[in-house]
Amino acid sequence: MAQVEATTERVVAAAPDTVFDAIADYSGTRAKLLPEQFSEYEVREGGDGEGTLVHWKLQATSKRVRDCLLEVTEPTDGELVEKDRNSSMVTVWRVTPAGEGKSRVVVTTTWTGAGGIGGFFERTFAPKGLGRIYDAILTNLATEVEK
């Protein structure tokens, strides 16, 4: 069983605080950013960054649906960490300055993959699929904060 990792990044034409606040706003903005692969979105505790508990189902492929219950922490400025209580999946959002009025957003998800041939296919294809999903989220984020 090996660590599987998917990373996507984008430069957004908005200040880092604005971008981070949008990502951390689970009770408002975040739901608007999610593409069709997400369903049953529900904030169960909190709603703004640290201390939030949020649920959703992520349909990564036509056959694979993850039931996610995520605890949110903010270990450092500009960093949001979502740890899934139902699996080994951890997603880290990092927002850093990228020039005047711009931000670099990097989202990285890691989890412990399956072993054997199934694990081979997971390590090969899951990062690309998740990358496409996160690219859609970052496109929606840019649309939201660049208004």
CSV table of C-alpha atoms in Angstrom, one decimal:
chain,number,residue,atom,x,y,z
A,1,MET,CA,0.0,0.0,0.0
A,2,ALA,CA,1.5,3.2,-1.1
A,3,GLN,CA,0.8,6.9,-0.6
A,4,VAL,CA,-1.2,8.4,-3.5
A,5,GLU,CA,-1.0,12.1,-4.2
A,6,ALA,CA,-2.8,14.5,-6.4
A,7,THR,CA,-1.8,18.2,-6.7
A,8,THR,CA,-3.4,21.0,-8.6
A,9,GLU,CA,-2.5,24.7,-8.6
A,10,ARG,CA,-3.7,28.0,-10.1
A,11,VAL,CA,-2.9,31.7,-9.9
A,12,VAL,CA,-6.0,33.7,-9.1
A,13,ALA,CA,-6.3,37.5,-9.6
A,14,ALA,CA,-7.4,38.3,-6.1
A,15,ALA,CA,-5.6,39.0,-2.8
A,16,PRO,CA,-4.5,36.0,-0.7
A,17,ASP,CA,-6.9,37.0,2.2
A,18,THR,CA,-9.9,37.1,-0.1
A,19,VAL,CA,-9.0,33.8,-1.7
A,20,PHE,CA,-8.4,32.0,1.6
A,21,ASP,CA,-11.6,33.4,3.1
A,22,ALA,CA,-13.6,32.1,0.1
A,23,ILE,CA,-12.0,28.6,0.4
A,24,ALA,CA,-12.6,28.5,4.2
A,25,ASP,CA,-16.2,29.7,4.0
A,26,TYR,CA,-17.9,26.3,4.2
A,27,SER,CA,-21.3,27.7,5.1
A,28,GLY,CA,-21.4,29.9,2.0
A,29,THR,CA,-18.9,30.1,-0.8
A,30,ARG,CA,-17.4,26.6,-0.7
A,31,ALA,CA,-20.7,24.9,-1.8
A,32,LYS,CA,-20.8,27.2,-4.8
A,33,LEU,CA,-17.3,26.1,-5.9
A,34,LEU,CA,-18.0,22.3,-6.0
A,35,PRO,CA,-18.5,20.6,-9.4
A,36,GLU,CA,-21.1,17.9,-10.1
A,37,GLN,CA,-18.9,15.1,-8.6
A,38,PHE,CA,-19.9,16.4,-5.1
A,39,SER,CA,-23.2,15.6,-3.5
A,40,GLU,CA,-24.9,15.6,-0.1
A,41,TYR,CA,-22.9,18.7,1.0
A,42,GLU,CA,-23.6,19.5,4.6
A,43,VAL,CA,-21.9,21.6,7.2
A,44,ARG,CA,-22.3,19.8,10.5
A,45,GLU,CA,-20.3,22.0,12.8
A,46,GLY,CA,-18.7,25.5,12.5
A,47,GLY,CA,-18.7,26.7,8.9
A,48,ASP,CA,-15.8,29.0,8.7
A,49,GLY,CA,-12.3,27.4,8.7
A,50,GLU,CA,-10.8,25.9,11.8
A,51,GLY,CA,-13.3,23.7,13.7
A,52,THR,CA,-15.6,23.1,10.8
A,53,LEU,CA,-16.9,19.6,10.3
A,54,VAL,CA,-18.3,19.1,6.7
A,55,HIS,CA,-19.8,16.1,4.9
A,56,TRP,CA,-20.0,15.4,1.2
A,57,LYS,CA,-20.0,12.5,-1.2
A,58,LEU,CA,-17.3,12.6,-3.9
A,59,GLN,CA,-18.0,10.6,-7.0
A,60,ALA,CA,-14.4,10.2,-8.3
A,61,THR,CA,-15.4,7.7,-11.1
A,62,SER,CA,-18.7,6.2,-12.3
A,63,LYS,CA,-18.1,3.3,-9.8
A,64,ARG,CA,-16.2,5.0,-7.0
A,65,VAL,CA,-18.0,7.2,-4.4
A,66,ARG,CA,-16.3,8.3,-1.3
A,67,ASP,CA,-18.4,9.3,1.7
A,68,CYS,CA,-16.3,12.0,3.3
A,69,LEU,CA,-16.6,13.6,6.8
A,70,LEU,CA,-13.9,16.2,7.0
A,71,GLU,CA,-12.4,17.9,10.1
A,72,VAL,CA,-11.0,21.3,9.2
A,73,THR,CA,-7.9,22.8,10.8
A,74,GLU,CA,-5.7,25.9,10.0
A,75,PRO,CA,-2.2,24.9,11.1
A,76,THR,CA,-0.5,28.0,9.7
A,77,ASP,CA,-1.5,31.2,8.0
A,78,GLY,CA,-2.8,30.6,4.5
A,79,GLU,CA,-3.2,26.8,5.0
A,80,LEU,CA,-6.4,24.9,5.4
A,81,VAL,CA,-6.3,21.1,6.2
A,82,GLU,CA,-9.3,18.8,5.6
A,83,LYS,CA,-8.8,15.3,7.3
A,84,ASP,CA,-11.4,12.7,6.4
A,85,ARG,CA,-12.7,10.8,9.4
A,86,ASN,CA,-13.8,7.9,7.1
A,87,SER,CA,-10.5,7.3,5.4
A,88,SER,CA,-6.8,8.2,5.2
A,89,MET,CA,-7.5,11.1,2.8
A,90,VAL,CA,-6.1,14.5,3.7
A,91,THR,CA,-6.5,17.6,1.6
A,92,VAL,CA,-4.3,20.6,2.1
A,93,TRP,CA,-5.1,24.0,0.6
A,94,ARG,CA,-2.3,26.6,0.5
A,95,VAL,CA,-2.8,30.2,-0.5
A,96,THR,CA,0.3,32.4,-1.0
A,97,PRO,CA,1.0,35.8,-2.6
A,98,ALA,CA,1.8,35.6,-6.3
A,99,GLY,CA,2.5,39.2,-7.2
A,100,GLU,CA,0.4,42.4,-6.8
A,101,GLY,CA,-3.2,41.5,-6.1
A,102,LYS,CA,-2.7,37.8,-7.0
A,103,SER,CA,-2.6,34.5,-5.2
A,104,ARG,CA,-1.2,31.1,-5.9
A,105,VAL,CA,-3.6,28.3,-4.7
A,106,VAL,CA,-2.2,24.8,-4.4
A,107,VAL,CA,-4.4,21.9,-3.4
A,108,THR,CA,-2.9,18.6,-2.5
A,109,THR,CA,-4.7,15.4,-1.6
A,110,THR,CA,-3.0,12.3,-0.2
A,111,TRP,CA,-4.3,9.0,0.9
A,112,THR,CA,-3.1,5.4,1.4
A,113,GLY,CA,-3.8,3.5,-1.8
A,114,ALA,CA,-4.8,0.0,-2.3
A,115,GLY,CA,-2.2,-2.8,-2.9
A,116,GLY,CA,-1.8,-5.1,-5.8
A,117,ILE,CA,-3.1,-4.5,-9.4
A,118,GLY,CA,-6.0,-2.3,-8.1
A,119,GLY,CA,-3.4,-0.1,-6.3
A,120,PHE,CA,-1.4,0.2,-9.5
A,121,PHE,CA,-4.4,1.5,-11.4
A,122,GLU,CA,-5.4,3.8,-8.5
A,123,ARG,CA,-1.9,5.3,-8.3
A,124,THR,CA,-1.9,5.7,-12.1
A,125,PHE,CA,-5.3,7.2,-12.8
A,126,ALA,CA,-6.8,8.6,-9.5
A,127,PRO,CA,-4.4,11.6,-9.4
A,128,LYS,CA,-5.4,12.6,-12.9
A,129,GLY,CA,-9.1,12.3,-12.2
A,130,LEU,CA,-8.9,14.2,-8.9
A,131,GLY,CA,-6.7,16.8,-10.6
A,132,ARG,CA,-9.5,17.5,-13.1
A,133,ILE,CA,-12.0,17.8,-10.2
A,134,TYR,CA,-9.8,20.2,-8.3
A,135,ASP,CA,-9.1,22.2,-11.5
A,136,ALA,CA,-12.9,22.7,-11.8
A,137,ILE,CA,-13.0,23.9,-8.2
A,138,LEU,CA,-10.1,26.3,-8.8
A,139,THR,CA,-11.8,27.6,-12.0
A,140,ASN,CA,-15.0,28.2,-10.0
A,141,LEU,CA,-13.0,29.9,-7.2
A,142,ALA,CA,-11.3,32.2,-9.7
A,143,THR,CA,-14.7,33.2,-11.1
A,144,GLU,CA,-16.1,33.8,-7.6
A,145,VAL,CA,-13.2,36.0,-6.2
A,146,GLU,CA,-12.2,37.8,-9.4
A,147,LYS,CA,-15.6,39.5,-9.7
